[in-house]
mmCIF file of C-alpha atoms in Angstrom:
data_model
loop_
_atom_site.group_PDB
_atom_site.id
_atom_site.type_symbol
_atom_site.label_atom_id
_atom_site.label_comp_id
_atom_site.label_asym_id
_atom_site.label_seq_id
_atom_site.Cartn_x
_atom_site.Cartn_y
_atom_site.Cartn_z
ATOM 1 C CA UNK A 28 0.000 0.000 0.000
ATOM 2 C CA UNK A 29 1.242 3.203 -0.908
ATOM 3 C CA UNK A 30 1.946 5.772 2.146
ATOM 4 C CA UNK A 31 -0.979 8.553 2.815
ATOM 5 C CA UNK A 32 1.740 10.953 3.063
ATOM 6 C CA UNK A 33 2.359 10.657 -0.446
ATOM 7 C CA UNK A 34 -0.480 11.309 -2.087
ATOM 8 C CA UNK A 35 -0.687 14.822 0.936
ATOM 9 C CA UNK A 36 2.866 15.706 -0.796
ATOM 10 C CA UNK A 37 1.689 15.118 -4.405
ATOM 11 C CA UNK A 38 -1.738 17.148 -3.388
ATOM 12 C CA UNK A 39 0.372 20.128 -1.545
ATOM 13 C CA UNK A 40 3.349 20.144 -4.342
ATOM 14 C CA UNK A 41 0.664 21.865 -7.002
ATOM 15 C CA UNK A 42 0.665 18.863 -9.391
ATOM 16 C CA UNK A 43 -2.652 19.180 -11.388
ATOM 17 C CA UNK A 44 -5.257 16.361 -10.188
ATOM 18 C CA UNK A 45 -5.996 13.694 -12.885
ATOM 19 C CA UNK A 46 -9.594 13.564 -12.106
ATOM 20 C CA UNK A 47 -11.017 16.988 -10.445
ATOM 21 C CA UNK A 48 -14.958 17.714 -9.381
ATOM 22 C CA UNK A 49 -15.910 21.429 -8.820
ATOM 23 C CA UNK A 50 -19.086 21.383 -6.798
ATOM 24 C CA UNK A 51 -21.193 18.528 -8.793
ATOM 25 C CA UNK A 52 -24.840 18.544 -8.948
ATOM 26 C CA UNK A 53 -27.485 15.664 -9.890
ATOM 27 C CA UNK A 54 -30.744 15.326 -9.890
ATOM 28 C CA UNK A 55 -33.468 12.422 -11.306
ATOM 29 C CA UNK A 56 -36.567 14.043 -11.660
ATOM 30 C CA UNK A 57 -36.972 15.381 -7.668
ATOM 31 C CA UNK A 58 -34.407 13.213 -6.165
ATOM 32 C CA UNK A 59 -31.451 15.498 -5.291
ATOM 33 C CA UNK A 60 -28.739 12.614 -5.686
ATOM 34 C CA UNK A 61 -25.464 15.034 -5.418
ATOM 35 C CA UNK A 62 -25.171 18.246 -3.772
ATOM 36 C CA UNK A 63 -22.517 20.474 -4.367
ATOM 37 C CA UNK A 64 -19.916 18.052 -4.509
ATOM 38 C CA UNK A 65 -16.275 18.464 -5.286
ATOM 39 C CA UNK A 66 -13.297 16.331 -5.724
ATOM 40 C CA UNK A 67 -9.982 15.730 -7.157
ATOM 41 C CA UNK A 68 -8.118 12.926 -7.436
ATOM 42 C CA UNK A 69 -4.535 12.657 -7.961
ATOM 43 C CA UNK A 70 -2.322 10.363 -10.488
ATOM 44 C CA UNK A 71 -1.786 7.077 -8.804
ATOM 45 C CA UNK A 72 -3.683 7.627 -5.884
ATOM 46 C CA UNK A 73 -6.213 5.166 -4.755
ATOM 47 C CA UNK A 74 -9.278 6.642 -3.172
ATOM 48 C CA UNK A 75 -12.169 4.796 -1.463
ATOM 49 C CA UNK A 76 -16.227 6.271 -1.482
ATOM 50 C CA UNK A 77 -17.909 4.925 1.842
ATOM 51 C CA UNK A 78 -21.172 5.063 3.135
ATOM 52 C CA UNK A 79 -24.965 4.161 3.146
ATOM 53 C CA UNK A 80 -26.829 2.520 0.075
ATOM 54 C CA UNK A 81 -28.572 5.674 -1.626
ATOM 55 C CA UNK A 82 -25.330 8.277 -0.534
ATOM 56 C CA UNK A 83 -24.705 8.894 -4.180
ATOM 57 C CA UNK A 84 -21.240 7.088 -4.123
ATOM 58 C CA UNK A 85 -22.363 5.297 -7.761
ATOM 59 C CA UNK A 86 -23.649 8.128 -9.395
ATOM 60 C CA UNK A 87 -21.000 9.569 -8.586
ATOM 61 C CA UNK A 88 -18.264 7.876 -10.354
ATOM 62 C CA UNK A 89 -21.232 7.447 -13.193
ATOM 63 C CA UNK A 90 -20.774 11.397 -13.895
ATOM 64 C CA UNK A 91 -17.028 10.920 -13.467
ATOM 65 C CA UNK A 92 -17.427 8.245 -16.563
ATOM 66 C CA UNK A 93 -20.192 10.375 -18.521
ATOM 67 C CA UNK A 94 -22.275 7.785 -18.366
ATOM 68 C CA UNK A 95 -24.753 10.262 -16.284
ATOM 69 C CA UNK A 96 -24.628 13.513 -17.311
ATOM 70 C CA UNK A 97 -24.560 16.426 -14.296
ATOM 71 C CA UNK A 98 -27.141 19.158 -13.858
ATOM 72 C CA UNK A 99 -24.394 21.732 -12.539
ATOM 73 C CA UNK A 100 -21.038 21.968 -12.055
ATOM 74 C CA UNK A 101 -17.888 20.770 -13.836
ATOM 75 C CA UNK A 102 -15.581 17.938 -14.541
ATOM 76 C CA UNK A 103 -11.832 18.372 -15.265
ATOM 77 C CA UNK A 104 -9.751 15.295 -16.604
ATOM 78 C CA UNK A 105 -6.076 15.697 -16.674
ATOM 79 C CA UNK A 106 -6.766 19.903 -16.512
ATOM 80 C CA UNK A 107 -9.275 20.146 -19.116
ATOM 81 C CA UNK A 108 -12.945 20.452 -18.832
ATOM 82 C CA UNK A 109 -15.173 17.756 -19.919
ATOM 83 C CA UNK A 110 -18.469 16.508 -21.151
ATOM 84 C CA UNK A 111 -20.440 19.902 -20.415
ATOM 85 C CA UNK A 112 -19.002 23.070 -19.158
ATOM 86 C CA UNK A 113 -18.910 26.938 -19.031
ATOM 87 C CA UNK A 114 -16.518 28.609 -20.739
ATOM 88 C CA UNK A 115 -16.616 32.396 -21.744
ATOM 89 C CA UNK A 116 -19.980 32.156 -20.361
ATOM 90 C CA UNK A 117 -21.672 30.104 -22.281
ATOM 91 C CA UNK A 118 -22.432 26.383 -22.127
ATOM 92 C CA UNK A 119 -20.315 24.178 -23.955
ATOM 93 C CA UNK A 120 -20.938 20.307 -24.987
ATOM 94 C CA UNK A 121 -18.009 18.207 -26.402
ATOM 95 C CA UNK A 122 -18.856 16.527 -29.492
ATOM 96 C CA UNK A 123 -19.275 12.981 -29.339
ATOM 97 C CA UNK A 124 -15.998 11.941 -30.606
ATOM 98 C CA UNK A 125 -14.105 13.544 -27.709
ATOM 99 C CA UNK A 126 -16.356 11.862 -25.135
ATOM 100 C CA UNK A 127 -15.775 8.426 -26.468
ATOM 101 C CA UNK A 128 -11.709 9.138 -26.057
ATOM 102 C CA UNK A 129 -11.771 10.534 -22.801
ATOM 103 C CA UNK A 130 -14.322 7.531 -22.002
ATOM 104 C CA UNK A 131 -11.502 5.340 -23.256
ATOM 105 C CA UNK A 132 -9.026 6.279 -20.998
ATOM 106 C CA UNK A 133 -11.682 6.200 -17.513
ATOM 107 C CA UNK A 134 -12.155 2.175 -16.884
ATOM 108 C CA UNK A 135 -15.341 1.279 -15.128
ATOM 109 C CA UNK A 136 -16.069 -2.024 -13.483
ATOM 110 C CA UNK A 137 -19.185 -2.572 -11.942
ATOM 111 C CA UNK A 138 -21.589 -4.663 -9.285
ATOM 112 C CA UNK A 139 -22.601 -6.928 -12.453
ATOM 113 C CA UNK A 140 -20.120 -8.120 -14.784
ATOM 114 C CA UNK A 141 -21.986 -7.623 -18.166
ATOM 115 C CA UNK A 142 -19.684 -9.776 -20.183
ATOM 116 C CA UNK A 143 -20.654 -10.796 -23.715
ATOM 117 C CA UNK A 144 -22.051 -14.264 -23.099
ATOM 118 C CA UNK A 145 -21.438 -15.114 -26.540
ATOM 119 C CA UNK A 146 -17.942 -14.555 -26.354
ATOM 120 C CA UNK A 147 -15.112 -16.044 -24.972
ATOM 121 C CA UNK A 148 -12.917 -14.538 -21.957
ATOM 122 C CA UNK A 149 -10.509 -13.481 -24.310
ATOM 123 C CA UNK A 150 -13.263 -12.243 -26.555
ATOM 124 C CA UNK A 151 -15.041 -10.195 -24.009
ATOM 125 C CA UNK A 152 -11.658 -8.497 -23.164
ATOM 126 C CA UNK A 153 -10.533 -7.941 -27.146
ATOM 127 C CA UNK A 154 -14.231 -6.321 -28.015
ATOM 128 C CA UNK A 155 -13.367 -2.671 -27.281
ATOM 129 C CA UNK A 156 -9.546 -2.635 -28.252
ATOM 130 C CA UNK A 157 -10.527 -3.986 -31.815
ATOM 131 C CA UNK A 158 -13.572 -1.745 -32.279
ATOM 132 C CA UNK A 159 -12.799 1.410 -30.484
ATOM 133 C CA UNK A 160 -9.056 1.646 -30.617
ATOM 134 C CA UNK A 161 -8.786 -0.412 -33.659
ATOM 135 C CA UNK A 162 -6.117 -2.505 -32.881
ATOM 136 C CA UNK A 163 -5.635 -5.299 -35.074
ATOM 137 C CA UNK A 164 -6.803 -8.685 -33.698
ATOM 138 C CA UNK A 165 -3.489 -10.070 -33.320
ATOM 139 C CA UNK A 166 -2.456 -7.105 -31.808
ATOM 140 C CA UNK A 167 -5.386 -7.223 -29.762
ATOM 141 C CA UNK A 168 -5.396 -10.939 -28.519
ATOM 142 C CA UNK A 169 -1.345 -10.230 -27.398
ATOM 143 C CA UNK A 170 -2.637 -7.519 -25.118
ATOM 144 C CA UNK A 171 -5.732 -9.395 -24.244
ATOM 145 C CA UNK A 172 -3.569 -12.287 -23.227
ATOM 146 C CA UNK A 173 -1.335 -10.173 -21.181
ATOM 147 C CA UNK A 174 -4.743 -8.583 -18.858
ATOM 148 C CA UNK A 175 -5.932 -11.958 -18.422
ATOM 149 C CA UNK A 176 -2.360 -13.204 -17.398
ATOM 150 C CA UNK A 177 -2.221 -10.287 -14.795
ATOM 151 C CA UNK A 178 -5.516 -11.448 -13.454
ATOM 152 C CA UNK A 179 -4.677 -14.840 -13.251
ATOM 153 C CA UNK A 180 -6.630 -16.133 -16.116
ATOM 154 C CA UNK A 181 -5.316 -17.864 -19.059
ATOM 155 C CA UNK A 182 -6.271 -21.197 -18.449
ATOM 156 C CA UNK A 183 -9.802 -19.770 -18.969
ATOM 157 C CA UNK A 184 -9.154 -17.347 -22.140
ATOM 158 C CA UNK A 185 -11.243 -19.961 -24.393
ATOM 159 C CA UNK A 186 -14.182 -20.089 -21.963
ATOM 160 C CA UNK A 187 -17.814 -18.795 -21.822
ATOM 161 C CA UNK A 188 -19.093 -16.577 -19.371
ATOM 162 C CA UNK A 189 -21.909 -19.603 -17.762
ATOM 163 C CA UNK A 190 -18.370 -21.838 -17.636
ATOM 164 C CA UNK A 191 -16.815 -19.389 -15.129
ATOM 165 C CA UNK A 192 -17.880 -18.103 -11.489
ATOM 166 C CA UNK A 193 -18.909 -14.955 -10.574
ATOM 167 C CA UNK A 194 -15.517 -14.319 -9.417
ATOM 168 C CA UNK A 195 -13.808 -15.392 -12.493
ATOM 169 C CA UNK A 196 -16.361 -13.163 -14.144
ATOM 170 C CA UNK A 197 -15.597 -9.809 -12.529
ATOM 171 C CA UNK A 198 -12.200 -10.421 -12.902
ATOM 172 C CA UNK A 199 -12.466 -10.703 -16.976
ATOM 173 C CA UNK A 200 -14.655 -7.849 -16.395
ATOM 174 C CA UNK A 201 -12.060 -5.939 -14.969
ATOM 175 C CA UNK A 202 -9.060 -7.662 -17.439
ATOM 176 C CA UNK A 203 -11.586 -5.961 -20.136
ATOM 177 C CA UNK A 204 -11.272 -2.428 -18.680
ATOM 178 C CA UNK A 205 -7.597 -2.902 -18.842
ATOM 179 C CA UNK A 206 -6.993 -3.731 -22.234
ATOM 180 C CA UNK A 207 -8.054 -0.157 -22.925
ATOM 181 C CA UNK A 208 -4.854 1.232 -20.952
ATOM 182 C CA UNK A 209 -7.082 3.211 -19.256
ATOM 183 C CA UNK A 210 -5.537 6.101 -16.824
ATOM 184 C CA UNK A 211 -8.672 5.671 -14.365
ATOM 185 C CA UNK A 212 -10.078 3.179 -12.971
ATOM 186 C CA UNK A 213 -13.316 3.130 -11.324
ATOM 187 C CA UNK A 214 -14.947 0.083 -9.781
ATOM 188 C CA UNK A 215 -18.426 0.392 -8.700
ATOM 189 C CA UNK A 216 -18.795 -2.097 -5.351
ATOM 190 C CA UNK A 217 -17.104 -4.813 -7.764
ATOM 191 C CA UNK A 218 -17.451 -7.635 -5.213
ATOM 192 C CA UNK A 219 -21.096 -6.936 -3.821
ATOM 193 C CA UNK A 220 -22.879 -9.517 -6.099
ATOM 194 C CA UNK A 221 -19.929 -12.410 -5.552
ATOM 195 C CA UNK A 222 -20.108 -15.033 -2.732
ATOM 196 C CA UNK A 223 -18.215 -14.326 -0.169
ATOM 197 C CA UNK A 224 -15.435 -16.926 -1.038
ATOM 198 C CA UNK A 225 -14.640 -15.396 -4.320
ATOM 199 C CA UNK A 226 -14.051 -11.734 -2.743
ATOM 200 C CA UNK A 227 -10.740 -12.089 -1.982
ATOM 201 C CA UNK A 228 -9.563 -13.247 -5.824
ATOM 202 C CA UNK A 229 -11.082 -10.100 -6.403
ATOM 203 C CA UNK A 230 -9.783 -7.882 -4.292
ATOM 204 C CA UNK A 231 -6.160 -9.396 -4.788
ATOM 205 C CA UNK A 232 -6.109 -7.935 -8.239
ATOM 206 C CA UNK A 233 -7.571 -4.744 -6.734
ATOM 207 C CA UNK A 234 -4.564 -4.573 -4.455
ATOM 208 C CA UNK A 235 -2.321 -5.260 -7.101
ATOM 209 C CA UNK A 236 -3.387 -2.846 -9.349
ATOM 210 C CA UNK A 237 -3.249 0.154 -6.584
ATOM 211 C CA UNK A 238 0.836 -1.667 -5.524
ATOM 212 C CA UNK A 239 1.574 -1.053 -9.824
ATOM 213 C CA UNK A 240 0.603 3.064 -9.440
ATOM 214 C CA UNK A 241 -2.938 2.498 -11.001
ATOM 215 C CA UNK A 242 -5.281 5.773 -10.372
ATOM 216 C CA UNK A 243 -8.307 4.186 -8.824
ATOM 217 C CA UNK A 244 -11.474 5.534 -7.519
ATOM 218 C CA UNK A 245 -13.280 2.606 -5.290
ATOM 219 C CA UNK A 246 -16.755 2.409 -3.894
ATOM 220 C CA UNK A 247 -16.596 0.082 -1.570
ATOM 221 C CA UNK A 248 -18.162 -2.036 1.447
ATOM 222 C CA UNK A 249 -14.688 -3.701 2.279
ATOM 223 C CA UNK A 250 -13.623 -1.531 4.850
ATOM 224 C CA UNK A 251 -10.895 -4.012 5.518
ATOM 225 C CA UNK A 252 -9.463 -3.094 1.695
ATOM 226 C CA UNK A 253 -10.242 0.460 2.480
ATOM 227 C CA UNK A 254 -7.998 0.656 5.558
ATOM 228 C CA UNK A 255 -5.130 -1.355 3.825
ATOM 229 C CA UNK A 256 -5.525 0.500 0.480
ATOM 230 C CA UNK A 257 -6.356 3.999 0.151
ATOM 231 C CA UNK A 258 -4.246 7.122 0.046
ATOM 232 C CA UNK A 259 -7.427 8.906 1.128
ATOM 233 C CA UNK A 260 -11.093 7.707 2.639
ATOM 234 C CA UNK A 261 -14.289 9.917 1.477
ATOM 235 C CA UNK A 262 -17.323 9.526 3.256
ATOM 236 C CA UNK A 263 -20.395 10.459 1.552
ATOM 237 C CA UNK A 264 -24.139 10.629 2.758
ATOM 238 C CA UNK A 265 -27.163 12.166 1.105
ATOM 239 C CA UNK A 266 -25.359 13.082 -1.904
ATOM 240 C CA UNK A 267 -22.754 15.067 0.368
ATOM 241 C CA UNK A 268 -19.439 14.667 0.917
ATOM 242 C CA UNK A 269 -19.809 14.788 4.695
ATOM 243 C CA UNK A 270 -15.578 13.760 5.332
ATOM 244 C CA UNK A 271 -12.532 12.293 3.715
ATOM 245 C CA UNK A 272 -9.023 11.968 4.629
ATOM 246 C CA UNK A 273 -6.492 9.517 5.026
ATOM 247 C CA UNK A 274 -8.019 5.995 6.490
ATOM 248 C CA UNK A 275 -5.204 6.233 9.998
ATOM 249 C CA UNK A 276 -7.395 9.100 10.726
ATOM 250 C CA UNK A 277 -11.162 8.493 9.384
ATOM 251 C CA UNK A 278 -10.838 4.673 10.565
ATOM 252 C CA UNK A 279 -10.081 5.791 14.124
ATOM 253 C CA UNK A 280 -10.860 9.184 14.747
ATOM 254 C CA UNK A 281 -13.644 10.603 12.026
ATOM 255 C CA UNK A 282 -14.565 14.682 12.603
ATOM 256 C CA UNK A 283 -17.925 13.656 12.073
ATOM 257 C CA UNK A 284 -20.599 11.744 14.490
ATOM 258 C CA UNK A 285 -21.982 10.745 11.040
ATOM 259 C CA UNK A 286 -19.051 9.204 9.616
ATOM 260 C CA UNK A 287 -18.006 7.518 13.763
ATOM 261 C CA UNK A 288 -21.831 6.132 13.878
ATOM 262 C CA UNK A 289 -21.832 4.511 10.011
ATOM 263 C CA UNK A 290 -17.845 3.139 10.814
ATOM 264 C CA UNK A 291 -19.346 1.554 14.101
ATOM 265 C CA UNK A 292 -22.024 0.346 12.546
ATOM 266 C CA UNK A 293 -20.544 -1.411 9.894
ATOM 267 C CA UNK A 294 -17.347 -2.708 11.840
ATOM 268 C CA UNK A 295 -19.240 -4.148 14.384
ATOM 269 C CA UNK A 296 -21.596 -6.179 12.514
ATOM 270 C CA UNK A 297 -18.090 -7.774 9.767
ATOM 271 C CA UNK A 298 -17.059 -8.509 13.615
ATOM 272 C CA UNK A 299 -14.126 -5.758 13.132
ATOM 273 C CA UNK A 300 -11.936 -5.412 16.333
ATOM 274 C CA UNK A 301 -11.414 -1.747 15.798
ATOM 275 C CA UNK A 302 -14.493 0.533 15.906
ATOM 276 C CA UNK A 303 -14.206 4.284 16.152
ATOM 277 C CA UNK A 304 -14.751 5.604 19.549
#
């Protein structure tokens, strides 16, 4: 796990965050999802969302990925703004084109795995580099090879989705988002739907990924992998960010009664020795 203290320097040396929110806002119909949220995320840090079901935390990192749009606010990826912005006062929308790149580089793994069932492993993972980057399919099934080598994998390349378990699943799912060579990754409470035996396959990669510099922003349940992991802990509820920080502090002494009552809550129940006081 990479030291807290780093990503503080990198924040405090004026590098320009990868992935920066300036006071987000969301709506569905009357549901106020996020309010006034901001962000930013540096290059190789690894920060974990916490919280309640309904805080937001996946909508969240949907707006991050475009794949909801926000009502107000901004997005900034590597400095620039994105999606839908204000500039010289008026509204601007990027054209469709410049979405899908910037979408290219932001992997997104979610609760379900949505593979291809038609395709093989190896198939679900070459899809995007052949048709979006169009790579060649040799080209393609080298690199394809190589993800599902880092996630353990190639004995299964040649199999089908219904020959693999849930675990083996999320873990093409997220060999997938790395064939893109993303610069993000965002994984959207990636071991909620698996039995509780496959987790820790899971999570393994998760860890590895984070050890290799990977920029990843984490919703999570697995406190235990939020503890070990993160350069920084935000808790959200309501749509609000409510705190964040590094986990040595929000683990064992949150600012907030909110965040100390959710944290004993949770750490009680998973049986977890250490509960805020």
């Amino acid at each position: 796990m990479k030291e807290a203290a780093e990503a503080a320097a990198l924040a405090g040396n004026g590098a320009e965050p990868i992935i920066r929110l300036d006071r987000i806002w969301k709506s569905f119909g009357r549901l106020e999802v996020l309010t006034d949220v901001s962000l930013s995320v540096q290059k190789g840090e690894v920060v974990c969302i916490i919280g309640p079901s309904g805080a937001g935390k996946s909508t969240l990192l949907r707006c991050i990925n475009h794949l909801e749009g926000v009502d107000d606010g901004s997005i900034h990826f590597e400095g620039r703004p994105v999606y839908r912005y204000t500039q010289d006062g008026r509204t601007v929308i990027d054209p469709d084109k410049r979405i899908e790149a910037i979408r290219a580089q932001i992997g997104m793994v979610f609760q379900s795995f949505n593979l291809f069932p038609h395709l093989t492993a190896l198939g679900n993972v070459i899809e995007a580099p052949v048709h979006v980057l169009r790579e060649s399919i040799a080209q393609a099934r080298e690199r394809g090879m190589a993800v599902l080598r880092k996630v353990g994998l190639t004995d299964k390349a040649h199999s089908y989705p219904h020959q693999l378990s849930g675990g083996q699943q999320q873990r093409v799912a997220i060999a997938r988002a790395l064939a893109m060579n993303p610069k993000v990754m965002l994984f959207d409470e990636a071991t909620s739907a698996l039995d509780p035996e496959l987790v820790g396959d899971v999570l393994r990669v998760m860890r590895q990924l984070a050890g290799e510099g990977m920029t990843m922003v984490v919703v999570t349940h697995e406190m235990d992998f939020a503890r070990e992991v993160a350069d920084r802990v935000v808790f959200m509820e309501q749509g609000c960010i409510v705190e964040e920080g590094p986990p040595s502090v929000v683990f064992t002494a949150p600012r907030s009664p909110r965040t100390r009552q959710f944290l004993h809550s949770v750490l009680t129940r998973n049986g977890g020795a250490e509960t805020p006081p």
